[in-house]
Coordinates of C-alpha atoms in Angstrom, one line a residue:
M408 CA 130.0 -269.5 -57.9
Y409 CA 132.4 -268.0 -55.4
D410 CA 133.3 -269.9 -52.2
S411 CA 133.9 -266.8 -50.0
Q412 CA 132.9 -266.6 -46.4
N413 CA 131.4 -263.2 -47.0
P414 CA 128.4 -263.3 -49.3
L415 CA 128.8 -259.6 -50.1
I416 CA 132.3 -260.1 -51.4
A417 CA 131.2 -263.1 -53.4
R418 CA 128.4 -261.1 -55.1
V419 CA 130.7 -258.1 -55.8
S420 CA 133.3 -260.5 -57.3
E421 CA 130.7 -262.1 -59.5
Y422 CA 129.4 -258.7 -60.6
L423 CA 132.9 -257.4 -61.5
E424 CA 133.5 -260.6 -63.5
N425 CA 130.4 -260.1 -65.6
V426 CA 130.3 -256.3 -65.9
F427 CA 132.9 -256.2 -68.6
R428 CA 130.9 -258.7 -70.7
F429 CA 127.7 -256.7 -70.3
V430 CA 129.5 -253.4 -71.2
S431 CA 131.2 -254.9 -74.2
L432 CA 127.9 -256.4 -75.5
N433 CA 126.1 -253.1 -75.1
F434 CA 129.0 -251.4 -76.9
L435 CA 128.7 -253.8 -79.8
W436 CA 125.0 -253.1 -79.9
L437 CA 125.6 -249.4 -79.8
I438 CA 128.0 -249.6 -82.8
S439 CA 125.4 -251.7 -84.6
I440 CA 122.5 -249.4 -83.8
A441 CA 124.3 -246.1 -84.6
P442 CA 122.8 -245.9 -88.1
I443 CA 119.3 -245.8 -86.7
T444 CA 120.4 -242.9 -84.5
A445 CA 121.7 -241.2 -87.7
V446 CA 118.2 -241.5 -89.2
F447 CA 116.8 -239.5 -86.3
F448 CA 119.5 -236.8 -86.8
Y449 CA 118.6 -236.8 -90.5
I450 CA 114.9 -236.3 -89.7
L451 CA 115.9 -233.5 -87.2
Q452 CA 117.9 -231.9 -90.0
L453 CA 114.9 -232.0 -92.4
T454 CA 112.4 -230.7 -89.9
I455 CA 114.5 -227.9 -88.3
G456 CA 116.5 -227.1 -91.5
L457 CA 120.0 -227.6 -90.1
E458 CA 123.0 -227.4 -92.5
E459 CA 124.5 -230.6 -94.0
F460 CA 126.4 -232.7 -91.5
P461 CA 128.2 -236.1 -91.8
W462 CA 125.6 -238.2 -89.9
V463 CA 123.9 -238.8 -93.2
L464 CA 126.8 -240.9 -94.4
I465 CA 126.1 -243.5 -91.7
L466 CA 122.6 -244.3 -93.3
I467 CA 124.0 -247.0 -95.5
P468 CA 124.2 -249.9 -93.0
I469 CA 120.7 -249.2 -91.5
V470 CA 119.7 -252.8 -91.8
L471 CA 121.8 -253.8 -88.7
G472 CA 119.4 -252.5 -86.0
S473 CA 117.0 -255.3 -85.6
P474 CA 119.5 -258.2 -85.8
A475 CA 121.8 -256.4 -83.4
S476 CA 119.1 -256.1 -80.9
G477 CA 118.3 -259.8 -81.3
G478 CA 121.9 -260.7 -80.8
L479 CA 122.1 -258.5 -77.6
Y480 CA 119.0 -260.0 -76.2
Y481 CA 120.2 -263.5 -76.9
A482 CA 123.6 -262.9 -75.3
T483 CA 122.1 -261.3 -72.3
N484 CA 119.6 -264.2 -71.9
Q485 CA 122.5 -266.6 -72.1
M486 CA 124.4 -264.7 -69.4
A487 CA 121.3 -264.5 -67.2
R488 CA 121.0 -268.3 -67.4
G489 CA 124.6 -268.8 -66.2
H490 CA 126.1 -269.6 -69.6
D491 CA 129.1 -267.9 -71.1
A492 CA 128.4 -264.9 -73.3
G493 CA 130.7 -262.9 -75.5
L494 CA 131.3 -261.8 -79.0
M495 CA 130.6 -265.3 -80.5
I496 CA 127.4 -265.7 -78.5
Y497 CA 126.4 -262.2 -79.7
W498 CA 127.1 -263.2 -83.3
E499 CA 125.2 -266.5 -82.8
G500 CA 122.2 -264.5 -81.6
I501 CA 122.3 -262.3 -84.6
K502 CA 122.4 -265.3 -86.9
I503 CA 119.5 -267.0 -85.0
Y504 CA 117.3 -264.0 -84.9
V505 CA 118.1 -262.2 -88.1
W506 CA 114.8 -263.0 -89.9
P507 CA 112.5 -262.9 -86.8
S508 CA 114.2 -259.6 -86.0
Y509 CA 113.5 -258.1 -89.4
R510 CA 109.8 -259.3 -89.3
W511 CA 109.5 -257.8 -85.8
G512 CA 111.2 -254.6 -86.9
I513 CA 109.0 -254.1 -89.9
M514 CA 105.9 -254.8 -87.8
N515 CA 107.1 -252.2 -85.2
F516 CA 107.8 -249.7 -87.9
V517 CA 104.2 -250.1 -89.2
V518 CA 102.7 -249.9 -85.8
A519 CA 104.8 -246.8 -84.9
F520 CA 103.8 -245.2 -88.2
L521 CA 100.1 -245.9 -87.4
F522 CA 100.4 -244.5 -83.9
S523 CA 102.2 -241.4 -85.2
L524 CA 99.5 -240.9 -87.9
N525 CA 96.7 -241.2 -85.3
I526 CA 98.4 -238.9 -82.8
W527 CA 98.9 -236.3 -85.6
F528 CA 95.4 -236.7 -86.9
Y529 CA 93.8 -236.2 -83.4
D530 CA 96.2 -233.4 -82.7
N531 CA 94.8 -231.5 -85.7
A532 CA 91.2 -232.6 -85.2
T533 CA 88.6 -230.0 -84.1
F534 CA 85.9 -232.0 -82.5
Q535 CA 85.6 -232.1 -78.7
L536 CA 86.8 -235.6 -77.9
A537 CA 90.0 -235.3 -80.0
P538 CA 92.4 -234.4 -77.2
Y539 CA 91.2 -237.4 -75.1
I540 CA 91.5 -239.8 -78.0
R541 CA 95.0 -238.5 -78.7
I542 CA 96.0 -239.1 -75.1
V543 CA 94.7 -242.7 -75.4
F544 CA 96.9 -243.2 -78.5
I545 CA 99.9 -241.7 -76.8
V546 CA 99.5 -243.9 -73.8
S547 CA 99.0 -246.9 -76.1
A548 CA 102.1 -246.0 -78.0
V549 CA 104.2 -245.8 -74.9
F550 CA 102.8 -249.1 -73.6
W551 CA 103.6 -250.7 -77.0
A552 CA 107.2 -249.4 -76.9
V553 CA 107.7 -250.7 -73.4
I554 CA 106.6 -254.2 -74.0
Q555 CA 108.7 -254.6 -77.1
T556 CA 111.8 -255.4 -75.1
C557 CA 110.4 -258.7 -73.8
L558 CA 108.1 -260.2 -76.4
L559 CA 110.2 -261.5 -79.2
Y560 CA 113.3 -262.9 -77.5
T561 CA 111.9 -264.7 -74.5

């Protein structure tokens, strides 16, 4: 892309040109995903018994998490392939992946619930193999969480 004699300078220039786009896309995703973070704070409030705090007010737009991730993955994929990516590409990705993202999000929620239920069950079980089975479910849950970033949007 850059016709510099020094390849290091060309790569640094290319990086600096694209870094603002990546940071802005991740900031848009962070704004979109903030309600999901509020849910975790709300769960923390219920489990620990903290006093009322304003994070609960952000729970209204919780539906933005999955499509926002779809838009971010789409825009990042477009940038990785050398195409232009910005707010409009992010919005296009949200529109393209809105229903697949919801299906994927619901499926992930169900699987996460089942993993949590199994881990809780084997944590409270009294038979001898229970700790080992619980470790298998924990490792499986971590593996499931790691592969989620590359399955739907490739």
